[in-house]
mmCIF file of C-alpha atoms in Angstrom:
data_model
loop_
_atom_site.group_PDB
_atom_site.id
_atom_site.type_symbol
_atom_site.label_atom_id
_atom_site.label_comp_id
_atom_site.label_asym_id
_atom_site.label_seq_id
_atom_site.Cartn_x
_atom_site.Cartn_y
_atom_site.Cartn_z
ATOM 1 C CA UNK A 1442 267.970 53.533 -26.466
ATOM 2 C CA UNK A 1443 265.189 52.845 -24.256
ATOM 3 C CA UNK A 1444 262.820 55.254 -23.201
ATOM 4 C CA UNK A 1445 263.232 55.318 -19.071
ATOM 5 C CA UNK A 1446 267.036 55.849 -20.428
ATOM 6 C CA UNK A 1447 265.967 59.065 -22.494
ATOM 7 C CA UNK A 1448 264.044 60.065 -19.494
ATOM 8 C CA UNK A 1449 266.573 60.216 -16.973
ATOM 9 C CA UNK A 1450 269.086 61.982 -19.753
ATOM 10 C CA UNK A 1451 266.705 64.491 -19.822
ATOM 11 C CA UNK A 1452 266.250 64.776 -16.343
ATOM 12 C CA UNK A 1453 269.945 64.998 -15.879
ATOM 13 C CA UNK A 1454 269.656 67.687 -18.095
ATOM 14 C CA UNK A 1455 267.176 69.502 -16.624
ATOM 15 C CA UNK A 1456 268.650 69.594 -13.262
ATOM 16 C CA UNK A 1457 271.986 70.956 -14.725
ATOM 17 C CA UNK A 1458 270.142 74.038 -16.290
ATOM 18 C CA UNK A 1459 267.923 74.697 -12.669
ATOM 19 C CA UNK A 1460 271.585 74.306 -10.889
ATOM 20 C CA UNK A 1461 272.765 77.272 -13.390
ATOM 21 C CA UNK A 1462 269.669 79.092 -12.418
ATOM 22 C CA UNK A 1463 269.953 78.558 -9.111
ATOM 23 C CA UNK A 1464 273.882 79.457 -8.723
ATOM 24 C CA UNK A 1465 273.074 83.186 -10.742
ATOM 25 C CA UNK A 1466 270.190 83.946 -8.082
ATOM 26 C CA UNK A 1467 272.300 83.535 -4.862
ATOM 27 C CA UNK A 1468 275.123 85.465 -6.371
ATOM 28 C CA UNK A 1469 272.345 87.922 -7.452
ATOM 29 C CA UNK A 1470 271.144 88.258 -3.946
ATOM 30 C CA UNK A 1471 274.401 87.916 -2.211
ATOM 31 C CA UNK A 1472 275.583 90.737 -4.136
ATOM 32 C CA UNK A 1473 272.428 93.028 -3.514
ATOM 33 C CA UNK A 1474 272.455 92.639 0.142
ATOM 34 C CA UNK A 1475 275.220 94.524 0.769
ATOM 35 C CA UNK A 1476 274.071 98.254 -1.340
ATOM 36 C CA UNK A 1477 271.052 98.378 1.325
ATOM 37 C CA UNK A 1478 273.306 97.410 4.264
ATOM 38 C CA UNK A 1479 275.264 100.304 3.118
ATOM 39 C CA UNK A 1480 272.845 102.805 3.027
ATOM 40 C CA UNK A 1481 270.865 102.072 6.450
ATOM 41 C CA UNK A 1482 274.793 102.478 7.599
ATOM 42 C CA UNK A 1483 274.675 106.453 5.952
ATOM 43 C CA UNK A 1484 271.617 106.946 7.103
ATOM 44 C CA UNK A 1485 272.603 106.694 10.618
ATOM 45 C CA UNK A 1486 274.622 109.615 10.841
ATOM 46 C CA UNK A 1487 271.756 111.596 8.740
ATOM 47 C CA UNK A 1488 269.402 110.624 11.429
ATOM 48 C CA UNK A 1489 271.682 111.103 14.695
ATOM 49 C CA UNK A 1490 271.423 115.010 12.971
ATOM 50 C CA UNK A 1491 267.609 115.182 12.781
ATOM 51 C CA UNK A 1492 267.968 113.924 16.014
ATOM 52 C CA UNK A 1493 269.441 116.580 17.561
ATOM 53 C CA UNK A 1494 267.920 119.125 15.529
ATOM 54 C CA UNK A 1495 264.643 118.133 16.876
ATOM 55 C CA UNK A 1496 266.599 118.100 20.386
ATOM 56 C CA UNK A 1497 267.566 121.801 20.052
ATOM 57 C CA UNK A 1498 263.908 122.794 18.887
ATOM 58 C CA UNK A 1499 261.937 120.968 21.345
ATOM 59 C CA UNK A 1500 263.892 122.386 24.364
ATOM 60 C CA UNK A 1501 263.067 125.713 23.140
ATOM 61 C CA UNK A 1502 259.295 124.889 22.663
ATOM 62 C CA UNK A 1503 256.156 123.926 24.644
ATOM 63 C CA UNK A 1504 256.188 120.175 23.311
ATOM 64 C CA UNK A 1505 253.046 119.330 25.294
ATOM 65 C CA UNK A 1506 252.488 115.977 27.692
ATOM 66 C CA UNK A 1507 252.782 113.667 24.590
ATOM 67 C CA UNK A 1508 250.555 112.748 21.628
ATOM 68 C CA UNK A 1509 246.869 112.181 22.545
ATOM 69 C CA UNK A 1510 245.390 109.246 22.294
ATOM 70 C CA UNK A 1511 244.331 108.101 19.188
ATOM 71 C CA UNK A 1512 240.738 106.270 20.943
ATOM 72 C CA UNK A 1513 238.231 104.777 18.287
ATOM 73 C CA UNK A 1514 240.257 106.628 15.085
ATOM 74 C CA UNK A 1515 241.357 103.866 12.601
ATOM 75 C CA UNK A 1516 245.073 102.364 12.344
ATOM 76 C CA UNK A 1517 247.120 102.274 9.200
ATOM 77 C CA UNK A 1518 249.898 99.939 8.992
ATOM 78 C CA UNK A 1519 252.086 99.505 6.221
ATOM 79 C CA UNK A 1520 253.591 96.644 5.558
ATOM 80 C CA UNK A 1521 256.769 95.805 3.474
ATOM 81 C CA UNK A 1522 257.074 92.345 1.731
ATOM 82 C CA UNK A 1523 258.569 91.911 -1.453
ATOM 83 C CA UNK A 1524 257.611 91.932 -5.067
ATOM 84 C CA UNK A 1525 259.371 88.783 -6.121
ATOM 85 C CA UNK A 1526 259.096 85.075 -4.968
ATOM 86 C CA UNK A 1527 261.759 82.721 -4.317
ATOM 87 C CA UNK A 1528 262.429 84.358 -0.818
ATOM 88 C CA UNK A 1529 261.034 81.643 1.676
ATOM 89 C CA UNK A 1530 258.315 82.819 4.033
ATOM 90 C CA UNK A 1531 259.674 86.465 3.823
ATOM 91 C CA UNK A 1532 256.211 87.803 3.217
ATOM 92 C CA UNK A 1533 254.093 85.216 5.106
ATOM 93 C CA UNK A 1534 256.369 85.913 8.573
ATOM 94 C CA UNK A 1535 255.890 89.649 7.950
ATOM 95 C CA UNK A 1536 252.072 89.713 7.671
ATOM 96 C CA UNK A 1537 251.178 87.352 10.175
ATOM 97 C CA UNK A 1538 253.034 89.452 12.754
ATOM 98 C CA UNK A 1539 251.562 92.448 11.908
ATOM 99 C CA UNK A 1540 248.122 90.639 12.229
ATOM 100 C CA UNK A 1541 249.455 88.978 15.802
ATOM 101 C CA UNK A 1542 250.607 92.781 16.566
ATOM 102 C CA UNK A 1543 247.321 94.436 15.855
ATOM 103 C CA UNK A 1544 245.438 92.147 17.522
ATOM 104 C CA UNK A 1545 247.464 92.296 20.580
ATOM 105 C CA UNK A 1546 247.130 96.034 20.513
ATOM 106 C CA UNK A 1547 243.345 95.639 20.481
ATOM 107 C CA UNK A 1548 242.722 97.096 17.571
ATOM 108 C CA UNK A 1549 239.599 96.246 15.890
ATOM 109 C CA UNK A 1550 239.625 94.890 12.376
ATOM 110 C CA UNK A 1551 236.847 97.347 11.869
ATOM 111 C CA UNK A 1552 239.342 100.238 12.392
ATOM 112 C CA UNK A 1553 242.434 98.442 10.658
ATOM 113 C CA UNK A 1554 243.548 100.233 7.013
ATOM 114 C CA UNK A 1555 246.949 98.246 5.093
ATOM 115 C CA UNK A 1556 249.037 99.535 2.392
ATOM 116 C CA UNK A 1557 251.598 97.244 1.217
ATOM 117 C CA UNK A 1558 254.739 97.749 -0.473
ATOM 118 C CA UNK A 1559 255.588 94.759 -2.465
ATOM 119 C CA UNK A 1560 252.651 92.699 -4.451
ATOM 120 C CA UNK A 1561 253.449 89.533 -2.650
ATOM 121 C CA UNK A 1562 252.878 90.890 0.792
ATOM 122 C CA UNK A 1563 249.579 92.871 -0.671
ATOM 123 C CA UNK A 1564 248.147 88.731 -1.967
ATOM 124 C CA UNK A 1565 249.229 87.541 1.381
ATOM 125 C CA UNK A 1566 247.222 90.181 3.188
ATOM 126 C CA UNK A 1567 244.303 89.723 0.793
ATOM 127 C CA UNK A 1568 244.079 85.918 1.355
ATOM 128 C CA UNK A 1569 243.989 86.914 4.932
ATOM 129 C CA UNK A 1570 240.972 89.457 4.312
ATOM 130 C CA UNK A 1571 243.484 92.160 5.510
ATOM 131 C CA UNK A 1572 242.609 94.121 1.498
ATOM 132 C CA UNK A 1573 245.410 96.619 1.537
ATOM 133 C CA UNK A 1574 243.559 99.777 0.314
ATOM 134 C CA UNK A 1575 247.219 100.630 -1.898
ATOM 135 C CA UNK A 1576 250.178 99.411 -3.006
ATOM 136 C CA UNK A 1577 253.618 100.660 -3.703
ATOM 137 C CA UNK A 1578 256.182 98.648 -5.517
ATOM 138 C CA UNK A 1579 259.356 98.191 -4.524
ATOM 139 C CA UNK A 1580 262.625 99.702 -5.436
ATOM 140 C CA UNK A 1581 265.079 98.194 -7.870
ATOM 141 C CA UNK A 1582 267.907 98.803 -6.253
ATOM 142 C CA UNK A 1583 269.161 100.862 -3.171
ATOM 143 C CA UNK A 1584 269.596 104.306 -5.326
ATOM 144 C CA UNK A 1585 265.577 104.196 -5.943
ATOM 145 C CA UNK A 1586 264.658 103.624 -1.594
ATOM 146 C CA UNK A 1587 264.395 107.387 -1.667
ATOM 147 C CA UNK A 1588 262.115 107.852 -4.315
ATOM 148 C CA UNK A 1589 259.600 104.713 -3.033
ATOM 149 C CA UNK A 1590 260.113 106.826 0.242
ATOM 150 C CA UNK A 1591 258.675 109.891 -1.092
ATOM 151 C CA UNK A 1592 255.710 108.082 -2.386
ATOM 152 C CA UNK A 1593 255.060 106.625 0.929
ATOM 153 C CA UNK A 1594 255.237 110.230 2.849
ATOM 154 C CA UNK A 1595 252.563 111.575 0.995
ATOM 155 C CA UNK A 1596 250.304 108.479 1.501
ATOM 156 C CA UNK A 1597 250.813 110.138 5.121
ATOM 157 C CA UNK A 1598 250.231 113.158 3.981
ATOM 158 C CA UNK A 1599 246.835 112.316 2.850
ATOM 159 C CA UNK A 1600 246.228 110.257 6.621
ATOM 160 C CA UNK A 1601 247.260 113.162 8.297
ATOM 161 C CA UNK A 1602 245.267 116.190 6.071
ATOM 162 C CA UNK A 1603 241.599 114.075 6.524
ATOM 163 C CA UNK A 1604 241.478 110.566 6.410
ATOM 164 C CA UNK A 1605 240.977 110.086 10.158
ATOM 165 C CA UNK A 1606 243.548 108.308 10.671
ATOM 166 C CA UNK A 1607 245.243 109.050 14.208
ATOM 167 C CA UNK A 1608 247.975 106.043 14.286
ATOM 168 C CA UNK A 1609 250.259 104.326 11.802
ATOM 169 C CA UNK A 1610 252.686 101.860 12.079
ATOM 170 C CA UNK A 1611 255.198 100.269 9.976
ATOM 171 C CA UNK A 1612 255.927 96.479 9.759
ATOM 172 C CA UNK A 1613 259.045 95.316 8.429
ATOM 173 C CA UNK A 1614 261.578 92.409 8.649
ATOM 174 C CA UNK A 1615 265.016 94.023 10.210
ATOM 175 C CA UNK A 1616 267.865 92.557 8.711
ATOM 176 C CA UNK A 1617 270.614 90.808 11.265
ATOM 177 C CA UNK A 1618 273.106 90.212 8.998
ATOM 178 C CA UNK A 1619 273.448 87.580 6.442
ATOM 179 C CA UNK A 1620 269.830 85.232 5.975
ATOM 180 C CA UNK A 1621 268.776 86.268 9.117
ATOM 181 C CA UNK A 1622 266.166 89.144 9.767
ATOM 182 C CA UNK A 1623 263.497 89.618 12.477
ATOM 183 C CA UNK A 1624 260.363 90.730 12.247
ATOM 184 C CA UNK A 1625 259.782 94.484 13.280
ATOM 185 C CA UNK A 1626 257.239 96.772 14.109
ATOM 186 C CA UNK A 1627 257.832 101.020 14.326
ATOM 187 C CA UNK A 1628 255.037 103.702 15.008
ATOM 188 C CA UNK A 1629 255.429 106.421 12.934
ATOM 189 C CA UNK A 1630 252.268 108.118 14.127
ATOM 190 C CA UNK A 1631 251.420 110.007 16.463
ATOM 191 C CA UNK A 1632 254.739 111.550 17.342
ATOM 192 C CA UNK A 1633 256.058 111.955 21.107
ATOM 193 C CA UNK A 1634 258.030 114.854 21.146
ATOM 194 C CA UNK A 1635 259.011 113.735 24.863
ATOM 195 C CA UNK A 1636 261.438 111.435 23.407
ATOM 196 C CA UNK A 1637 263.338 114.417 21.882
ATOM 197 C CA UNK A 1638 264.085 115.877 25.077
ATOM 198 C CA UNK A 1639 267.055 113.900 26.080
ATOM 199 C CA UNK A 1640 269.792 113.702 23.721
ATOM 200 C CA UNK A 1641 270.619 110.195 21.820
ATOM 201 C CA UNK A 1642 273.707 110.248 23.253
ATOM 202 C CA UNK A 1643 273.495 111.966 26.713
ATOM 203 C CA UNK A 1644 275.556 114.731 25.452
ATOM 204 C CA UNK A 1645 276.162 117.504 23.192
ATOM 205 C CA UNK A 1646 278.734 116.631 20.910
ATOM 206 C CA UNK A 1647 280.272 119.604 20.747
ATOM 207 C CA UNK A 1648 280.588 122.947 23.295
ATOM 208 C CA UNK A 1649 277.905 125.118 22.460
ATOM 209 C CA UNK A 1650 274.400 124.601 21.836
ATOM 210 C CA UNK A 1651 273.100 126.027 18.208
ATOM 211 C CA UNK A 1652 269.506 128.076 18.037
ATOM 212 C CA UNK A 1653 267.672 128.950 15.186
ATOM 213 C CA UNK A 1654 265.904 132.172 13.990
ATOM 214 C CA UNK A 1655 263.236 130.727 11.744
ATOM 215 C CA UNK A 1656 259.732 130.229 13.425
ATOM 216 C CA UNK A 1657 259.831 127.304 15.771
ATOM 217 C CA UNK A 1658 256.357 125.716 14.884
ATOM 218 C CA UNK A 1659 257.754 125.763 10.927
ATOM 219 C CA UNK A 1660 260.938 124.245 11.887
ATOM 220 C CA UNK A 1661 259.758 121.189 13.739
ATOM 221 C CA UNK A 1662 257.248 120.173 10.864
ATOM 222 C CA UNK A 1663 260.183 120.465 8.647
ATOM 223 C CA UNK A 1664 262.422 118.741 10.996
ATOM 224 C CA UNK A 1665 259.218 115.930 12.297
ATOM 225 C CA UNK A 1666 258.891 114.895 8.488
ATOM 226 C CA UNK A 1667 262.997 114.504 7.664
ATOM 227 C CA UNK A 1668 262.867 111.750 10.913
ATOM 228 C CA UNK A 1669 259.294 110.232 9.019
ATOM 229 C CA UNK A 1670 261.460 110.046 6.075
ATOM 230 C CA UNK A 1671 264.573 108.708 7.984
ATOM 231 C CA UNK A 1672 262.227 105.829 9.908
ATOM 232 C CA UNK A 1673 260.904 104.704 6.408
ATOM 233 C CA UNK A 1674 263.964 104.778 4.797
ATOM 234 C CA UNK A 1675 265.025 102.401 6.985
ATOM 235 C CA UNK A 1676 262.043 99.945 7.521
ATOM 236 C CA UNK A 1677 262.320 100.312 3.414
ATOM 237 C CA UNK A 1678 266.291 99.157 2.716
ATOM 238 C CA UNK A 1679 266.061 97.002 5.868
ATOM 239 C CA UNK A 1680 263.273 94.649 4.722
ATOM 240 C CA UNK A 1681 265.104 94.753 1.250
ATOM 241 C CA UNK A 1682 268.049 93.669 2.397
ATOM 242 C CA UNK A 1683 266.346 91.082 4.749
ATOM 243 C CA UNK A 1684 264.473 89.632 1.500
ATOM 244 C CA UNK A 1685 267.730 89.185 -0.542
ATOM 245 C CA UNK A 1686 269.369 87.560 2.961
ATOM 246 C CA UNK A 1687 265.574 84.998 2.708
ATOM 247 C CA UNK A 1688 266.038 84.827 -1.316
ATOM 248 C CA UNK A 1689 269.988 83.660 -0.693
ATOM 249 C CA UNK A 1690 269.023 80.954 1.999
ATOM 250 C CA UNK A 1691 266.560 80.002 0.121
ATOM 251 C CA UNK A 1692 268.684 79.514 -3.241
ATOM 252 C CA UNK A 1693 271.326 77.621 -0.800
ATOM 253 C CA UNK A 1694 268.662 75.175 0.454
ATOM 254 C CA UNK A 1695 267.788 74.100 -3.325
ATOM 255 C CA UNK A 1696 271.027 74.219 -4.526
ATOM 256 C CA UNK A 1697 272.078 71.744 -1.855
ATOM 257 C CA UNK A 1698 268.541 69.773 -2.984
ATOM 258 C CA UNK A 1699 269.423 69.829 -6.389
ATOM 259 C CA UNK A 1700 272.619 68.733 -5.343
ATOM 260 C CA UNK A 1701 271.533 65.386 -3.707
ATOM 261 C CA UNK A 1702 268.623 64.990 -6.381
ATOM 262 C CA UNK A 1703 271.144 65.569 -8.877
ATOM 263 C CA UNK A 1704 273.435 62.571 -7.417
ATOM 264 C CA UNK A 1705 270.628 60.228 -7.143
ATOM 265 C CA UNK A 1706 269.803 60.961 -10.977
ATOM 266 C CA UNK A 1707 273.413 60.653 -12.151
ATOM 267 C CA UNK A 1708 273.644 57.056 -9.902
ATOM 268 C CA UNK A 1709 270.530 56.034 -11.889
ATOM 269 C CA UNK A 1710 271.439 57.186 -14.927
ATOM 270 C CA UNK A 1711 274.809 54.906 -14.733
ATOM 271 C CA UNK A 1712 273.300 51.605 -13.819
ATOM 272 C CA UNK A 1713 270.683 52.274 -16.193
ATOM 273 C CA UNK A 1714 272.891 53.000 -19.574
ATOM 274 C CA UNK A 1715 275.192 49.916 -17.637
ATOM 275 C CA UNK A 1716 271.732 47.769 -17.866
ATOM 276 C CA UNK A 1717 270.895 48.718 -21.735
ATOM 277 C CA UNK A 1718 274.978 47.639 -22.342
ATOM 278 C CA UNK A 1719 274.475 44.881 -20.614
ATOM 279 C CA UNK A 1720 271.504 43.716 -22.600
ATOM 280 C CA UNK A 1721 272.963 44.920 -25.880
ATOM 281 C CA UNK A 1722 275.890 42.324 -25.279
ATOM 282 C CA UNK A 1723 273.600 39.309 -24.288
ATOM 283 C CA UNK A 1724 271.507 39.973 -27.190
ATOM 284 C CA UNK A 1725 274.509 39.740 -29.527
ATOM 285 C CA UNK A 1726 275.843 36.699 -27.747
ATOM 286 C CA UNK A 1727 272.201 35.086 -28.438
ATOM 287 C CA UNK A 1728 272.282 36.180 -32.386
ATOM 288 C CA UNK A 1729 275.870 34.809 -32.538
ATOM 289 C CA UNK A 1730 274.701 31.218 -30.864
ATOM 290 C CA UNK A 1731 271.460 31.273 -33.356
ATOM 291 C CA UNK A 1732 273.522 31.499 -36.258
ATOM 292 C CA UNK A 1733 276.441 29.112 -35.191
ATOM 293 C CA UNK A 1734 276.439 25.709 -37.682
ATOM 294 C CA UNK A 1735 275.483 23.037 -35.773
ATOM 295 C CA UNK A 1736 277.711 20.322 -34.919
ATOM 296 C CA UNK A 1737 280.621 22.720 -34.492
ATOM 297 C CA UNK A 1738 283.526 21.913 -31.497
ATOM 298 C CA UNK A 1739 283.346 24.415 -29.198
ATOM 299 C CA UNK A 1740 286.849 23.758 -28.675
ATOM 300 C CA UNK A 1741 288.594 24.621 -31.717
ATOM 301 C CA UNK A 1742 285.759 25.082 -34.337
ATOM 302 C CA UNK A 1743 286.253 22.438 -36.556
ATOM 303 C CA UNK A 1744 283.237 20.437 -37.148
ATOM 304 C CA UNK A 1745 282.849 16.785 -36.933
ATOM 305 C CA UNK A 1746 282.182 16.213 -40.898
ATOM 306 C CA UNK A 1747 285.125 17.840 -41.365
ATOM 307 C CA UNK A 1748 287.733 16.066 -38.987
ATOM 308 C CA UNK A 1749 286.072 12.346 -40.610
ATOM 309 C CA UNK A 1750 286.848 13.217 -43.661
ATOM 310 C CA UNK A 1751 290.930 14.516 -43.003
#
């Protein structure tokens, strides 16, 4: 067996075991997309309540004009991506528009911090020069969103108690259903209470207003950090379920590549083991005319000796 024959058997081979690889990944993310669809679908009701909690509260307190403005104080933004490849430009769509945004905004890079969740946005940002100054991985699975959450609201925590920072926003990709998802950006800091005033709905949902009989101050912190937990929930399972959607296309565009490259190996791989027969035979049929007697009829292989002597 020639060697350019061996080659293209393993190549055939090769392409086989990718196609396996390839056909467990976009069941792997078809399958996944769907847990974090889910649970930005129960956190809607959770946050229609915090909603109207904070609706009840602020009509009974002095909410103010609106936040102040932030002026020189530096910007955080964080920024989910993903911790895994194979997702198409999921994280390189994400970063560049939150560089596009802050620079729109007119925000100095000078004043700019980053903290990533996801090591492949955090490399993207750092071949950018955007260092993120932390980064959180990502959660395994939709059961774990609340604990990455958790992590992430005391990274506020610390912004808020001293770090001088005055404004952050988060940067995700919202998911539209299926592959598709759309680059997103949310401020989560400074808080306008204004928005609080009108209901989400235009009305009460039920006939009587509820009050409260805990300080008011105590119960809008509590309330203000349940809707920072609700807005990074879902900027969290969002771009999660936005990556699996990228990860999916992406497996179905190489599938279908592997496909056709597969074909054209296969097609190759036929007229090549058809040449080596081919040559096989004719080098027979040579041998078997260089050892023929000569002299012999090609008609009925007697030879010419022999017919003289009958």
């Amino acid at each position: 067996m020639s060697e350019a024959l061996v080659d293209l058997e393993k190549r055939v081979e090769s392409l086989a075991g990718l196609r396996s690889v390839v056909r467990t990944m976009k069941a792997l993310s078809a399958a996944s997309i769907r847990p974090y669809e889910a649970a930005v679908e129960a956190l809607g009701d959770y946050a229609r309540t915090v909603e109207l909690a904070l609706h009840v509260v602020v009509r009974e307190t002095d909410a103010g004009p609106g936040p102040a403005d932030p002026g020189e104080a530096a910007t955080a933004a964080v920024i989910f991506g993903s911790d895994h490849g194979l997702c198409g430009r999921f994280n390189e769509e994400i970063a560049a528009f939150a560089e596009a945004h802050l620079e729109r905004a007119g925000i100095a890079r000078a004043d700019r911090r980053f903290v990533a969740v996801g090591a492949r946005v955090a490399d993207r940002l750092a071949r950018t020069g955007s260092e993120p100054e932390r980064t959180f991985p990502l959660p395994g699975s939709a059961a774990g969103v609340a604990a990455t959450v958790q992590r992430l609201l005391l990274q506020v925590d610390a912004w808020q108690t001293g770090d001088g920072t005055a404004r952050a926003l988060l940067f995700y990709n919202r998911h539209l259903g299926g592959s598709r998802f759309r680059p997103t950006a949310h401020a989560l800091l400074p808080i306008d209470l204004r928005r609080f005033r009108s209901l989400p709905e235009g009305r009460w949902p039920s006939r009587s207003l509820p009050t409260f009989s805990m300080p008011a101050d105590r119960l809008l912190g509590r309330l203000l950090r349940q809707w920072m937990f609700v807005s990074l929930f879902r900027a969290c399972a969002e771009s999660q379920a936005s990556e699996h959607g990228s990860r999916l296309a992406a497996m179905q565009a190489a599938q279908r590549n592997l496909e056709e490259r597969g074909e054209t190996l296969r097609r190759a791989l036929r007229r090549a083991r058809q040449e080596a027969v081919t040559a096989e035979l004719m080098d027979v049929l040579s041998g078997f005319e260089a050892t023929e007697p000569e002299g012999s009829d090609a008609e009925d292989g007697t030879s010419t000796g022999a017919r003289e002597a009958r």
